[in-house]
PDB file of C-alpha atoms in Angstrom:
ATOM      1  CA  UNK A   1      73.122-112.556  38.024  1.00  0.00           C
ATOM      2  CA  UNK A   2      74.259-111.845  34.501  1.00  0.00           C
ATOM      3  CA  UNK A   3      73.683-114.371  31.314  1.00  0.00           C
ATOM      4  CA  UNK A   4      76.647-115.584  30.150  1.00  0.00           C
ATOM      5  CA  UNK A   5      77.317-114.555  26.623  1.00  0.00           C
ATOM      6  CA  UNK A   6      76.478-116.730  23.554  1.00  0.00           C
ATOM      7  CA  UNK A   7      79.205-117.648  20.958  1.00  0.00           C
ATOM      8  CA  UNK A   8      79.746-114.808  17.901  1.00  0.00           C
ATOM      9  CA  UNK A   9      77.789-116.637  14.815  1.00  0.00           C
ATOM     10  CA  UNK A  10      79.008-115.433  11.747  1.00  0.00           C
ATOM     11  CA  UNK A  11      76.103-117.084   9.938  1.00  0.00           C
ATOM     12  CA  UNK A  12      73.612-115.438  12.007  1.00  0.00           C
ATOM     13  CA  UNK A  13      75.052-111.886  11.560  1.00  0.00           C
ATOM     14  CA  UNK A  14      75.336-112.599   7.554  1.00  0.00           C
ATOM     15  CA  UNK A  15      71.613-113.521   7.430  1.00  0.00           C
ATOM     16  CA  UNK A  16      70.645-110.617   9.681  1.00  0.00           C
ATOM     17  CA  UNK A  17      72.566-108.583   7.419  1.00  0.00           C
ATOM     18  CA  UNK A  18      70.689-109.839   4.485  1.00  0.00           C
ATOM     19  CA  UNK A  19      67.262-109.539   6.098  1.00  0.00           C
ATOM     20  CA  UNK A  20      67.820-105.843   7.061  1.00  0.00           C
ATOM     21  CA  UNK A  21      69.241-105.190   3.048  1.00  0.00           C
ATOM     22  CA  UNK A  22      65.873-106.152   2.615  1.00  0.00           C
ATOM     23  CA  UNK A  23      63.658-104.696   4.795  1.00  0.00           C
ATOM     24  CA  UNK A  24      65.413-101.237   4.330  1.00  0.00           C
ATOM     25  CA  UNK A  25      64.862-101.661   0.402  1.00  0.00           C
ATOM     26  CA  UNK A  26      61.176-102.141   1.158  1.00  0.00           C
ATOM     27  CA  UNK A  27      61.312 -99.339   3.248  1.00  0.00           C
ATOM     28  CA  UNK A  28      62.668 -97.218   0.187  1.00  0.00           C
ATOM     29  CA  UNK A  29      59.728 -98.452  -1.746  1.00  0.00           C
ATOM     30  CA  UNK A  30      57.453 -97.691   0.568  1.00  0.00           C
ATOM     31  CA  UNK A  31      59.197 -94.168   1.158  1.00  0.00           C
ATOM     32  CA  UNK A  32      59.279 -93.455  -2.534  1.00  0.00           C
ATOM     33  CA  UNK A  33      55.788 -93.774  -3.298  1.00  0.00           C
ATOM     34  CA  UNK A  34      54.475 -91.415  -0.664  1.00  0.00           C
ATOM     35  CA  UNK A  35      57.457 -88.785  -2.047  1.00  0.00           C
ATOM     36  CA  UNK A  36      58.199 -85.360   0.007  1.00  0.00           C
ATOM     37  CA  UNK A  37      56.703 -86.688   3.157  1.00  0.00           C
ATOM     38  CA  UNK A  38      58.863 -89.818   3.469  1.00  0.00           C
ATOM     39  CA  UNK A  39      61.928 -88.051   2.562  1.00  0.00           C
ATOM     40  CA  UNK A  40      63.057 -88.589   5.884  1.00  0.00           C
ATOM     41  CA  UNK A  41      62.563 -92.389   6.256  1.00  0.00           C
ATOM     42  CA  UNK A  42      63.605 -93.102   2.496  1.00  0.00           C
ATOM     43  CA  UNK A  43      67.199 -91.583   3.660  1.00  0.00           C
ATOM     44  CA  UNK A  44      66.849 -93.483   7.411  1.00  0.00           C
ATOM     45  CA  UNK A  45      66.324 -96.627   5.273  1.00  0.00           C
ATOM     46  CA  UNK A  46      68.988 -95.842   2.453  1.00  0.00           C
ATOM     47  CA  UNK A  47      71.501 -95.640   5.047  1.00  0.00           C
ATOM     48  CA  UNK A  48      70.805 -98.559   6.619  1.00  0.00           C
ATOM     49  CA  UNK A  49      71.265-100.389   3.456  1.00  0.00           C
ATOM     50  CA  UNK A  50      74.201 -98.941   2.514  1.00  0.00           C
ATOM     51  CA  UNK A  51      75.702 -99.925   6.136  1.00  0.00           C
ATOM     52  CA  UNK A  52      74.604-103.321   5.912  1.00  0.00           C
ATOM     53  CA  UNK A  53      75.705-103.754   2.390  1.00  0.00           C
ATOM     54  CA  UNK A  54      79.610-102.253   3.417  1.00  0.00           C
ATOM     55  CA  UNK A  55      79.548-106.023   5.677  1.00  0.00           C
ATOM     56  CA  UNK A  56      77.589-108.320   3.905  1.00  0.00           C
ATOM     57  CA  UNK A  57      80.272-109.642   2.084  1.00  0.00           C
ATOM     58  CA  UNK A  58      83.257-108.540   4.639  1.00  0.00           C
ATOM     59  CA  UNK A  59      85.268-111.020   6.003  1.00  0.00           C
ATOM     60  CA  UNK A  60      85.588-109.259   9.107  1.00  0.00           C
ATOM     61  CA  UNK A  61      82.264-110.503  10.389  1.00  0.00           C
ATOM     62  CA  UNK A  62      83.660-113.810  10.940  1.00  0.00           C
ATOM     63  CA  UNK A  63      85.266-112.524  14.232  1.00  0.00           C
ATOM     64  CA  UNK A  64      83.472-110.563  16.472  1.00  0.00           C
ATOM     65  CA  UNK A  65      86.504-107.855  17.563  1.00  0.00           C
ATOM     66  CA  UNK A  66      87.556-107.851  13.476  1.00  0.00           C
ATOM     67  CA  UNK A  67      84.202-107.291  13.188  1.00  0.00           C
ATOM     68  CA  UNK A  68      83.750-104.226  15.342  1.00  0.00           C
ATOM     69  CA  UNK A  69      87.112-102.578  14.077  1.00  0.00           C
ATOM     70  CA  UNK A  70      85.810-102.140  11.022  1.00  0.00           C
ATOM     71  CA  UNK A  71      82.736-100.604  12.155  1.00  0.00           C
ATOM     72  CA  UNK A  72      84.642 -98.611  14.052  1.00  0.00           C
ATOM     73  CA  UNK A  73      87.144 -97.476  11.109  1.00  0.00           C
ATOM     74  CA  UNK A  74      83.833 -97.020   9.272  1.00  0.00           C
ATOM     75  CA  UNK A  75      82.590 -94.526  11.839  1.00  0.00           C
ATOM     76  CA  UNK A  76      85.790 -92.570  12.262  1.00  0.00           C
ATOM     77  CA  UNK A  77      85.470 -91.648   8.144  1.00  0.00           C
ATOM     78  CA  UNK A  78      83.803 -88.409   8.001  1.00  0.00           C
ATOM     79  CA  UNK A  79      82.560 -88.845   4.109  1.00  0.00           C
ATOM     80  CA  UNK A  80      79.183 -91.375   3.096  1.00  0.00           C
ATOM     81  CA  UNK A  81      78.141 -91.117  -0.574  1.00  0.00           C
ATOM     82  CA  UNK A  82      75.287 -93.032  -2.297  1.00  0.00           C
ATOM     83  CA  UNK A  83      73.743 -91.856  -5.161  1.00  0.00           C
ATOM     84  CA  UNK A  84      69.801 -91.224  -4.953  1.00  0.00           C
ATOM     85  CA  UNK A  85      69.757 -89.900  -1.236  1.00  0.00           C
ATOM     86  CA  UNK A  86      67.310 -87.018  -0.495  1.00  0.00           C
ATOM     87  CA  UNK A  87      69.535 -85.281   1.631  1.00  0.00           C
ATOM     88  CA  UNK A  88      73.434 -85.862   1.774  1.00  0.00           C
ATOM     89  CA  UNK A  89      73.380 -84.608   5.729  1.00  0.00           C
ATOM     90  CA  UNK A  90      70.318 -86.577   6.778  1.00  0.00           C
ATOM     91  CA  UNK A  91      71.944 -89.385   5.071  1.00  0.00           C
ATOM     92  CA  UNK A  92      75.472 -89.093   6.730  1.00  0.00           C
ATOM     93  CA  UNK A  93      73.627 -88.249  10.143  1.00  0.00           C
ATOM     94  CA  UNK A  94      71.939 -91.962   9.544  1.00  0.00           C
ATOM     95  CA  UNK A  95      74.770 -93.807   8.698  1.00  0.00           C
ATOM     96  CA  UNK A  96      76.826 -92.759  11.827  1.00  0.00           C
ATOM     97  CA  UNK A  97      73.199 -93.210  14.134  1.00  0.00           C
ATOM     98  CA  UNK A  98      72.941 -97.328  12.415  1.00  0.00           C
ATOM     99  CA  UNK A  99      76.802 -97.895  12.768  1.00  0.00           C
ATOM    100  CA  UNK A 100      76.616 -96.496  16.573  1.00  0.00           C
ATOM    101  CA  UNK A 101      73.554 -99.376  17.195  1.00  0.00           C
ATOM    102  CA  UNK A 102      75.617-101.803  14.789  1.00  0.00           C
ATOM    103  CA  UNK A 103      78.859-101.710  17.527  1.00  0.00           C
ATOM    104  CA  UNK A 104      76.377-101.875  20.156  1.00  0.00           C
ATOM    105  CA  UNK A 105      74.668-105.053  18.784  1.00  0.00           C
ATOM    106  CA  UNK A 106      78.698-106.283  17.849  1.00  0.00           C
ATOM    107  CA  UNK A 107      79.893-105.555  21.044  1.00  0.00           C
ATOM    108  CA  UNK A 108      76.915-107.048  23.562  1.00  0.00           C
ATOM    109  CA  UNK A 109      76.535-109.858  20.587  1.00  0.00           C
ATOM    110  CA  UNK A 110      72.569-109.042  21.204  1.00  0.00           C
ATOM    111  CA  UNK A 111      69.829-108.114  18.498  1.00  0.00           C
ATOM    112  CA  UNK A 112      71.100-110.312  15.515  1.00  0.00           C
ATOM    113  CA  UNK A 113      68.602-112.931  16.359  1.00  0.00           C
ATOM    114  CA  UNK A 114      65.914-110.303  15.380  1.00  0.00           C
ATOM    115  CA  UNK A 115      65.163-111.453  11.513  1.00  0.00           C
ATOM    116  CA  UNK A 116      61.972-109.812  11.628  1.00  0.00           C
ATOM    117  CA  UNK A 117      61.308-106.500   8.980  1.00  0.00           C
ATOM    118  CA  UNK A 118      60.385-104.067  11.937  1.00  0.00           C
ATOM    119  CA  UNK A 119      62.983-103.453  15.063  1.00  0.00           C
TER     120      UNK A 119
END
């Protein structure tokens, strides 16, 4: 038997938001120090910030199918700039890997009861 579905919280996703800005800031910091070895996870991380940021003040997280239309218009754009990324490609490649799991979490409603800094 399936579990019903819990209600879309708006307030929820906004603080999960926040909480992975965060965490993937840390995980810059944490990137940066150990340099050419962590080039990799310093761009995993940067993405993920820069995803999270696009919504953290969007309006379209107050509805759950707003809210997945614009992740989905975000994933059908084919160009990601931020400033400071070790690799443009790696970087792109992340952003369209965390806005794939972001619909999943938006569509199941699932995940963004998960505050802590590792997931």
């Amino acid at each position: 038997m399936t579990e019903p579905q819990a209600p879309w919280d708006p307030v929820q996703v906004r603080s999960w938001l926040e909480r992975r800005i965060k965490a993937a800031r840390a995980d810059q910091d944490v990137a940066d120090r150990y340099g050419r070895d962590r080039e990799d996870d310093y761009d995993k991380a940067a993405a993920e910030e820069w995803v999270c940021d696009q919504f953290r003040h969007s309006d379209a997280v107050e509805d759950q199918a707003r809210f997945a239309d614009a992740i989905q218009a975000l994933v059908s754009k084919d160009d990601f700039y931020r400033p400071g990324v070790r690799s443009e490609q790696r970087f792109e490649r992340e952003v369209k890997t965390y806005l794939r799991k972001l619909a999943k979490m938006t569509k199941t409603n699932t995940g963004f009861g998960k505050m802590l800094r590792y997931q």
